[in-house]
């Protein structure tokens, strides 16, 4: 806009010229503003298309039959593409989880806040550090120093309530929203 | 201004030619009469009551032979059903799932996330059950049998000679059966005479008759009514985005007109010192 | 590049630091800001920049579509429908891309005919013109392969028919077709490689566009008089703000036209059969390519064994089959345009001063429209004859009429300069 610069540098010779210049500037800026708003709105669909699609969102809940899981056993199910650990806890595990005092925990949370029924622990099996899947589901897996789960990637130890006790992970393993639709069925999501 | 006019004329002309070239190629068959669908035109919308009635016709009649692969139960929300109603409709159907821990496939009641179960496991089974003719999937039928469901342009300006509207064709086909073929027309065994079907000999028996469905809302179920309702439903199935699309379109074009007018004013202003 | 001279200066230390190492700011200033442009360009000169913008729209919408598309025969069709139904704004992006192809060709065809009318292909702009023809070829290949991706009936059968063209090549034809297919019919390997190339070619086009612009900026835009810039002060104005605002205004108009199709007639340019999933066992009764290929399709089909042009060029049918002749003619119809700068002997560029050429230009334009019209109809009866004569005229115009008119015609007197033509026009109008 070399024109603008020239005009601005000149001593004012008359009111009409300034008026004309102001009108022109106003038109430029208002057009630019309208154009910018339109462009911004037009960009949104191209970003939004990366969000989960309607069919992906619709698959957000999973029903699990837990009648076959014996005490002390765990299963892994898939919910929203992620592994969910369902553990039928032993009385010892439950009492151990309940007896820990909150000030020992990096991410303080009582065991009661993490379960619906104490014998069933349901949580997302993805390490809160960088997304690996912790060991501890299978017989013979390392369960870490606290008898729960152990993430082999960077050495995070989780206790029998899935709470972080040692290692780089910042928070406890997350608990998804779930409900018992009957004694043998859990609906996750 | 003369230049702008010439340009507009050329652009429009090319556009029209472009479509018309394709259009005439479709040819064949009798041109179905135009219907005044509520979804026609730039302000068009679907009629919710007709959609629900049409859905009832599809469930009770068409679904016996025709799949609707692209529609999931959750999509029924578009027809005006609420979540509980959708769950109830879904759970009345069984879908196959699996394999379970034993490696077997099993049936379970459908959930809103499931797609509509097909009447036949595969196209061979469908052909075997229907005298060799596979009943086509109906998810896109109005787009696959004529001008994309709703083309406002074609309806208002260029309908003559262009593709008929898919919905017009479908409605004409469903109500276009004749008891007897005209003299001189030899109808193969197992075929039916239809005025609007290309070649006239269609494998599908007349699917609709008066009272074929008892409407929940008490509307009289004439053949005409059944046909136009199910056509509306299938037009929705083919173009569920139609209402959003047209409403967005009006806003976008109004915005563009304002912006272009401003750009034109600015152009005139900037060019005013060029001699 | 001989753009405008730049007296670019900045107070920003960062800008100057970069400028000292990579003079990109002065380059952009010279080529996009100061760039001297003839002051008399009419609105037909908008279509070059419009084509560039449509290319960007196509690339952006294409990349986003590819995020949800699956190039596999079993899933391609349903993945496109999933985009239409489940992906957020998927229908919008898909319709932008689908109609964008047609808009792109409308814009580019107008751009090409503008070049033909105003003689923009003449020296010293021959290479500029030739790069343009290569862009057209790359666009056609891209559009053809893109049309296959939704894996509808027309996708499949269009791919089958067009790839079969190569079987006309003597000796190695069948081998080449198998190579293109990666099998014995159009199938999954074909779809995969078409997707790969459809993604690649647009970036090749971007590269060609830069060469096109480079060649353009060497000798600047042609203009409606066809008279070269003589005095930069008198004849030209800086590109910015004059042509930036004019191009933006044109863009606004084009977007309205474009939006109308996207939102209210999204399938206007398409064919209903492409909403039926590809079935290798059922051929649609009448296969037509997309509209922008119809003139070339008509040329292809014109070559029947009794077509007299075929009889002449094949020496009574001994030299080649009619099938091969049709394929050669189709490709030749585009490639012959590469020779245009040398076929046209006239020293005057613009049709404004060439009444005889102007007449034949319009006949040629109508001939192309007729070819397109015939190409969309079944080859029956009188249409075959019309197609054949239009094909004859297409080549006759370029190979015979253009050189002969160039030599025989006595052009009207040219204005002394661009500036003189502009003031002259103003006087006449007042």
PDB file of N, CA and C in Angstrom, chain C residues 200-264:
ATOM      1  N   UNK C 200      -0.063 -38.070  -5.481  1.00  0.00           N
ATOM      2  CA  UNK C 200       1.223 -37.495  -5.903  1.00  0.00           C
ATOM      3  C   UNK C 200       1.068 -36.375  -6.936  1.00  0.00           C
ATOM      4  N   UNK C 201       0.260 -36.648  -7.973  1.00  0.00           N
ATOM      5  CA  UNK C 201       0.226 -35.746  -9.129  1.00  0.00           C
ATOM      6  C   UNK C 201      -0.101 -34.287  -8.813  1.00  0.00           C
ATOM      7  N   UNK C 202      -1.023 -34.014  -7.876  1.00  0.00           N
ATOM      8  CA  UNK C 202      -1.296 -32.603  -7.592  1.00  0.00           C
ATOM      9  C   UNK C 202      -0.054 -31.824  -7.193  1.00  0.00           C
ATOM     10  N   UNK C 203       0.895 -32.496  -6.545  1.00  0.00           N
ATOM     11  CA  UNK C 203       2.104 -31.782  -6.138  1.00  0.00           C
ATOM     12  C   UNK C 203       3.031 -31.579  -7.340  1.00  0.00           C
ATOM     13  N   UNK C 204       2.957 -32.513  -8.281  1.00  0.00           N
ATOM     14  CA  UNK C 204       3.652 -32.299  -9.552  1.00  0.00           C
ATOM     15  C   UNK C 204       3.050 -31.074 -10.233  1.00  0.00           C
ATOM     16  N   UNK C 205       1.704 -30.970 -10.177  1.00  0.00           N
ATOM     17  CA  UNK C 205       1.042 -29.806 -10.775  1.00  0.00           C
ATOM     18  C   UNK C 205       1.517 -28.525 -10.094  1.00  0.00           C
ATOM     19  N   UNK C 206       1.644 -28.550  -8.780  1.00  0.00           N
ATOM     20  CA  UNK C 206       2.129 -27.365  -8.061  1.00  0.00           C
ATOM     21  C   UNK C 206       3.500 -26.957  -8.604  1.00  0.00           C
ATOM     22  N   UNK C 207       4.372 -27.949  -8.800  1.00  0.00           N
ATOM     23  CA  UNK C 207       5.691 -27.666  -9.356  1.00  0.00           C
ATOM     24  C   UNK C 207       5.590 -27.043 -10.737  1.00  0.00           C
ATOM     25  N   UNK C 208       4.731 -27.620 -11.574  1.00  0.00           N
ATOM     26  CA  UNK C 208       4.541 -27.079 -12.924  1.00  0.00           C
ATOM     27  C   UNK C 208       3.983 -25.660 -12.874  1.00  0.00           C
ATOM     28  N   UNK C 209       3.106 -25.408 -11.894  1.00  0.00           N
ATOM     29  CA  UNK C 209       2.530 -24.075 -11.776  1.00  0.00           C
ATOM     30  C   UNK C 209       3.628 -23.057 -11.474  1.00  0.00           C
ATOM     31  N   UNK C 210       4.599 -23.442 -10.629  1.00  0.00           N
ATOM     32  CA  UNK C 210       5.690 -22.518 -10.345  1.00  0.00           C
ATOM     33  C   UNK C 210       6.509 -22.229 -11.609  1.00  0.00           C
ATOM     34  N   UNK C 211       6.752 -23.274 -12.395  1.00  0.00           N
ATOM     35  CA  UNK C 211       7.467 -23.036 -13.656  1.00  0.00           C
ATOM     36  C   UNK C 211       6.640 -22.123 -14.569  1.00  0.00           C
ATOM     37  N   UNK C 212       5.333 -22.365 -14.588  1.00  0.00           N
ATOM     38  CA  UNK C 212       4.401 -21.571 -15.397  1.00  0.00           C
ATOM     39  C   UNK C 212       4.505 -20.095 -14.985  1.00  0.00           C
ATOM     40  N   UNK C 213       4.535 -19.855 -13.673  1.00  0.00           N
ATOM     41  CA  UNK C 213       4.621 -18.481 -13.178  1.00  0.00           C
ATOM     42  C   UNK C 213       5.995 -17.872 -13.470  1.00  0.00           C
ATOM     43  N   UNK C 214       6.997 -18.682 -13.358  1.00  0.00           N
ATOM     44  CA  UNK C 214       8.356 -18.212 -13.634  1.00  0.00           C
ATOM     45  C   UNK C 214       8.437 -17.739 -15.084  1.00  0.00           C
ATOM     46  N   UNK C 215       7.955 -18.588 -15.980  1.00  0.00           N
ATOM     47  CA  UNK C 215       7.953 -18.220 -17.398  1.00  0.00           C
ATOM     48  C   UNK C 215       7.088 -16.983 -17.633  1.00  0.00           C
ATOM     49  N   UNK C 216       5.982 -16.880 -16.908  1.00  0.00           N
ATOM     50  CA  UNK C 216       5.094 -15.718 -17.063  1.00  0.00           C
ATOM     51  C   UNK C 216       5.826 -14.438 -16.665  1.00  0.00           C
ATOM     52  N   UNK C 217       6.530 -14.527 -15.530  1.00  0.00           N
ATOM     53  CA  UNK C 217       7.161 -13.311 -15.016  1.00  0.00           C
ATOM     54  C   UNK C 217       8.394 -12.887 -15.829  1.00  0.00           C
ATOM     55  N   UNK C 218       8.903 -13.775 -16.682  1.00  0.00           N
ATOM     56  CA  UNK C 218      10.001 -13.381 -17.567  1.00  0.00           C
ATOM     57  C   UNK C 218       9.565 -12.264 -18.501  1.00  0.00           C
ATOM     58  N   UNK C 219       8.403 -12.453 -19.134  1.00  0.00           N
ATOM     59  CA  UNK C 219       7.974 -11.480 -20.139  1.00  0.00           C
ATOM     60  C   UNK C 219       6.644 -10.803 -19.802  1.00  0.00           C
ATOM     61  N   UNK C 220       6.175 -11.031 -18.592  1.00  0.00           N
ATOM     62  CA  UNK C 220       4.962 -10.387 -18.095  1.00  0.00           C
ATOM     63  C   UNK C 220       3.713 -10.874 -18.831  1.00  0.00           C
ATOM     64  N   UNK C 221       2.576 -10.509 -18.256  1.00  0.00           N
ATOM     65  CA  UNK C 221       1.313 -10.932 -18.848  1.00  0.00           C
ATOM     66  C   UNK C 221       1.136 -10.340 -20.235  1.00  0.00           C
ATOM     67  N   UNK C 222       0.524 -11.160 -21.097  1.00  0.00           N
ATOM     68  CA  UNK C 222      -0.014 -10.602 -22.339  1.00  0.00           C
ATOM     69  C   UNK C 222      -1.190  -9.702 -21.940  1.00  0.00           C
ATOM     70  N   UNK C 223      -1.786  -9.013 -22.881  1.00  0.00           N
ATOM     71  CA  UNK C 223      -2.928  -8.161 -22.536  1.00  0.00           C
ATOM     72  C   UNK C 223      -3.870  -8.113 -23.731  1.00  0.00           C
ATOM     73  N   UNK C 224      -5.072  -7.575 -23.546  1.00  0.00           N
ATOM     74  CA  UNK C 224      -6.070  -7.651 -24.618  1.00  0.00           C
ATOM     75  C   UNK C 224      -5.627  -7.050 -25.953  1.00  0.00           C
ATOM     76  N   UNK C 225      -4.677  -6.129 -25.954  1.00  0.00           N
ATOM     77  CA  UNK C 225      -4.239  -5.590 -27.244  1.00  0.00           C
ATOM     78  C   UNK C 225      -3.165  -6.471 -27.869  1.00  0.00           C
ATOM     79  N   UNK C 226      -2.484  -7.254 -27.040  1.00  0.00           N
ATOM     80  CA  UNK C 226      -1.391  -8.064 -27.551  1.00  0.00           C
ATOM     81  C   UNK C 226      -0.126  -7.261 -27.797  1.00  0.00           C
ATOM     82  N   UNK C 227      -0.170  -5.960 -27.506  1.00  0.00           N
ATOM     83  CA  UNK C 227       1.016  -5.110 -27.679  1.00  0.00           C
ATOM     84  C   UNK C 227       1.864  -5.216 -26.423  1.00  0.00           C
ATOM     85  N   UNK C 228       3.174  -5.410 -26.596  1.00  0.00           N
ATOM     86  CA  UNK C 228       4.047  -5.567 -25.435  1.00  0.00           C
ATOM     87  C   UNK C 228       4.160  -4.276 -24.644  1.00  0.00           C
ATOM     88  N   UNK C 229       4.551  -4.418 -23.379  1.00  0.00           N
ATOM     89  CA  UNK C 229       4.792  -3.247 -22.538  1.00  0.00           C
ATOM     90  C   UNK C 229       5.951  -2.451 -23.128  1.00  0.00           C
ATOM     91  N   UNK C 230       5.735  -1.144 -23.348  1.00  0.00           N
ATOM     92  CA  UNK C 230       6.804  -0.331 -23.914  1.00  0.00           C
ATOM     93  C   UNK C 230       7.381   0.608 -22.884  1.00  0.00           C
ATOM     94  N   UNK C 231       6.506   1.197 -22.109  1.00  0.00           N
ATOM     95  CA  UNK C 231       6.946   2.134 -21.083  1.00  0.00           C
ATOM     96  C   UNK C 231       6.283   1.703 -19.780  1.00  0.00           C
ATOM     97  N   UNK C 232       7.109   1.217 -18.850  1.00  0.00           N
ATOM     98  CA  UNK C 232       6.546   0.651 -17.631  1.00  0.00           C
ATOM     99  C   UNK C 232       5.660   1.645 -16.893  1.00  0.00           C
ATOM    100  N   UNK C 233       6.056   2.909 -16.909  1.00  0.00           N
ATOM    101  CA  UNK C 233       5.286   3.934 -16.176  1.00  0.00           C
ATOM    102  C   UNK C 233       3.913   4.123 -16.785  1.00  0.00           C
ATOM    103  N   UNK C 234       3.885   4.176 -18.131  1.00  0.00           N
ATOM    104  CA  UNK C 234       2.634   4.472 -18.824  1.00  0.00           C
ATOM    105  C   UNK C 234       1.727   3.247 -18.928  1.00  0.00           C
ATOM    106  N   UNK C 235       2.346   2.099 -19.179  1.00  0.00           N
ATOM    107  CA  UNK C 235       1.569   0.923 -19.571  1.00  0.00           C
ATOM    108  C   UNK C 235       1.179   0.009 -18.422  1.00  0.00           C
ATOM    109  N   UNK C 236       1.913   0.103 -17.321  1.00  0.00           N
ATOM    110  CA  UNK C 236       1.659  -0.886 -16.265  1.00  0.00           C
ATOM    111  C   UNK C 236       1.274  -0.229 -14.950  1.00  0.00           C
ATOM    112  N   UNK C 237       0.723  -1.062 -14.089  1.00  0.00           N
ATOM    113  CA  UNK C 237       0.456  -0.680 -12.707  1.00  0.00           C
ATOM    114  C   UNK C 237       1.014  -1.809 -11.848  1.00  0.00           C
ATOM    115  N   UNK C 238       1.376  -1.516 -10.593  1.00  0.00           N
ATOM    116  CA  UNK C 238       1.900  -2.597  -9.750  1.00  0.00           C
ATOM    117  C   UNK C 238       0.817  -3.635  -9.461  1.00  0.00           C
ATOM    118  N   UNK C 239       1.252  -4.882  -9.357  1.00  0.00           N
ATOM    119  CA  UNK C 239       0.282  -5.960  -9.140  1.00  0.00           C
ATOM    120  C   UNK C 239      -0.547  -5.700  -7.892  1.00  0.00           C
ATOM    121  N   UNK C 240       0.164  -5.300  -6.826  1.00  0.00           N
ATOM    122  CA  UNK C 240      -0.561  -4.974  -5.609  1.00  0.00           C
ATOM    123  C   UNK C 240      -0.645  -3.467  -5.459  1.00  0.00           C
ATOM    124  N   UNK C 241      -1.764  -2.877  -5.143  1.00  0.00           N
ATOM    125  CA  UNK C 241      -3.023  -3.517  -4.767  1.00  0.00           C
ATOM    126  C   UNK C 241      -3.979  -3.777  -5.943  1.00  0.00           C
ATOM    127  N   UNK C 242      -3.614  -3.312  -7.138  1.00  0.00           N
ATOM    128  CA  UNK C 242      -4.628  -3.300  -8.205  1.00  0.00           C
ATOM    129  C   UNK C 242      -5.124  -4.690  -8.572  1.00  0.00           C
ATOM    130  N   UNK C 243      -4.173  -5.600  -8.855  1.00  0.00           N
ATOM    131  CA  UNK C 243      -4.652  -6.914  -9.283  1.00  0.00           C
ATOM    132  C   UNK C 243      -4.935  -7.856  -8.126  1.00  0.00           C
ATOM    133  N   UNK C 244      -4.335  -7.599  -6.960  1.00  0.00           N
ATOM    134  CA  UNK C 244      -4.737  -8.438  -5.822  1.00  0.00           C
ATOM    135  C   UNK C 244      -6.220  -8.225  -5.544  1.00  0.00           C
ATOM    136  N   UNK C 245      -6.663  -6.962  -5.536  1.00  0.00           N
ATOM    137  CA  UNK C 245      -8.074  -6.725  -5.210  1.00  0.00           C
ATOM    138  C   UNK C 245      -8.978  -7.208  -6.342  1.00  0.00           C
ATOM    139  N   UNK C 246      -8.515  -7.049  -7.569  1.00  0.00           N
ATOM    140  CA  UNK C 246      -9.345  -7.503  -8.689  1.00  0.00           C
ATOM    141  C   UNK C 246      -9.472  -9.029  -8.667  1.00  0.00           C
ATOM    142  N   UNK C 247      -8.361  -9.703  -8.358  1.00  0.00           N
ATOM    143  CA  UNK C 247      -8.408 -11.161  -8.260  1.00  0.00           C
ATOM    144  C   UNK C 247      -9.293 -11.619  -7.103  1.00  0.00           C
ATOM    145  N   UNK C 248      -9.223 -10.886  -5.998  1.00  0.00           N
ATOM    146  CA  UNK C 248     -10.050 -11.265  -4.844  1.00  0.00           C
ATOM    147  C   UNK C 248     -11.533 -11.090  -5.155  1.00  0.00           C
ATOM    148  N   UNK C 249     -11.849 -10.011  -5.850  1.00  0.00           N
ATOM    149  CA  UNK C 249     -13.246  -9.797  -6.241  1.00  0.00           C
ATOM    150  C   UNK C 249     -13.700 -10.944  -7.157  1.00  0.00           C
ATOM    151  N   UNK C 250     -12.860 -11.301  -8.116  1.00  0.00           N
ATOM    152  CA  UNK C 250     -13.186 -12.434  -8.994  1.00  0.00           C
ATOM    153  C   UNK C 250     -13.328 -13.727  -8.206  1.00  0.00           C
ATOM    154  N   UNK C 251     -12.461 -13.883  -7.215  1.00  0.00           N
ATOM    155  CA  UNK C 251     -12.548 -15.074  -6.367  1.00  0.00           C
ATOM    156  C   UNK C 251     -13.889 -15.135  -5.648  1.00  0.00           C
ATOM    157  N   UNK C 252     -14.332 -13.992  -5.156  1.00  0.00           N
ATOM    158  CA  UNK C 252     -15.636 -13.947  -4.491  1.00  0.00           C
ATOM    159  C   UNK C 252     -16.743 -14.433  -5.412  1.00  0.00           C
ATOM    160  N   UNK C 253     -16.727 -13.936  -6.656  1.00  0.00           N
ATOM    161  CA  UNK C 253     -17.759 -14.353  -7.612  1.00  0.00           C
ATOM    162  C   UNK C 253     -17.675 -15.862  -7.872  1.00  0.00           C
ATOM    163  N   UNK C 254     -16.455 -16.351  -8.045  1.00  0.00           N
ATOM    164  CA  UNK C 254     -16.315 -17.776  -8.326  1.00  0.00           C
ATOM    165  C   UNK C 254     -16.789 -18.611  -7.139  1.00  0.00           C
ATOM    166  N   UNK C 255     -16.492 -18.162  -5.926  1.00  0.00           N
ATOM    167  CA  UNK C 255     -16.897 -18.928  -4.751  1.00  0.00           C
ATOM    168  C   UNK C 255     -18.419 -19.016  -4.643  1.00  0.00           C
ATOM    169  N   UNK C 256     -19.119 -17.952  -5.053  1.00  0.00           N
ATOM    170  CA  UNK C 256     -20.581 -18.007  -5.030  1.00  0.00           C
ATOM    171  C   UNK C 256     -21.071 -19.083  -5.997  1.00  0.00           C
ATOM    172  N   UNK C 257     -20.501 -19.074  -7.193  1.00  0.00           N
ATOM    173  CA  UNK C 257     -20.834 -20.070  -8.219  1.00  0.00           C
ATOM    174  C   UNK C 257     -20.535 -21.482  -7.696  1.00  0.00           C
ATOM    175  N   UNK C 258     -19.363 -21.646  -7.108  1.00  0.00           N
ATOM    176  CA  UNK C 258     -18.896 -22.912  -6.560  1.00  0.00           C
ATOM    177  C   UNK C 258     -19.830 -23.377  -5.426  1.00  0.00           C
ATOM    178  N   UNK C 259     -20.106 -22.452  -4.503  1.00  0.00           N
ATOM    179  CA  UNK C 259     -20.927 -22.801  -3.331  1.00  0.00           C
ATOM    180  C   UNK C 259     -22.317 -23.242  -3.756  1.00  0.00           C
ATOM    181  N   UNK C 260     -22.840 -22.629  -4.819  1.00  0.00           N
ATOM    182  CA  UNK C 260     -24.171 -23.031  -5.272  1.00  0.00           C
ATOM    183  C   UNK C 260     -24.200 -24.528  -5.583  1.00  0.00           C
ATOM    184  N   UNK C 261     -23.189 -25.008  -6.276  1.00  0.00           N
ATOM    185  CA  UNK C 261     -23.162 -26.430  -6.620  1.00  0.00           C
ATOM    186  C   UNK C 261     -22.920 -27.295  -5.385  1.00  0.00           C
ATOM    187  N   UNK C 262     -22.000 -26.881  -4.518  1.00  0.00           N
ATOM    188  CA  UNK C 262     -21.684 -27.690  -3.331  1.00  0.00           C
ATOM    189  C   UNK C 262     -22.936 -27.890  -2.481  1.00  0.00           C
ATOM    190  N   UNK C 263     -23.697 -26.813  -2.273  1.00  0.00           N
ATOM    191  CA  UNK C 263     -24.771 -26.893  -1.292  1.00  0.00           C
ATOM    192  C   UNK C 263     -26.134 -27.223  -1.899  1.00  0.00           C
ATOM    193  N   UNK C 264     -26.339 -26.870  -3.162  1.00  0.00           N
ATOM    194  CA  UNK C 264     -27.689 -27.046  -3.695  1.00  0.00           C
ATOM    195  C   UNK C 264     -27.772 -27.999  -4.882  1.00  0.00           C
TER     196      UNK C 264
END
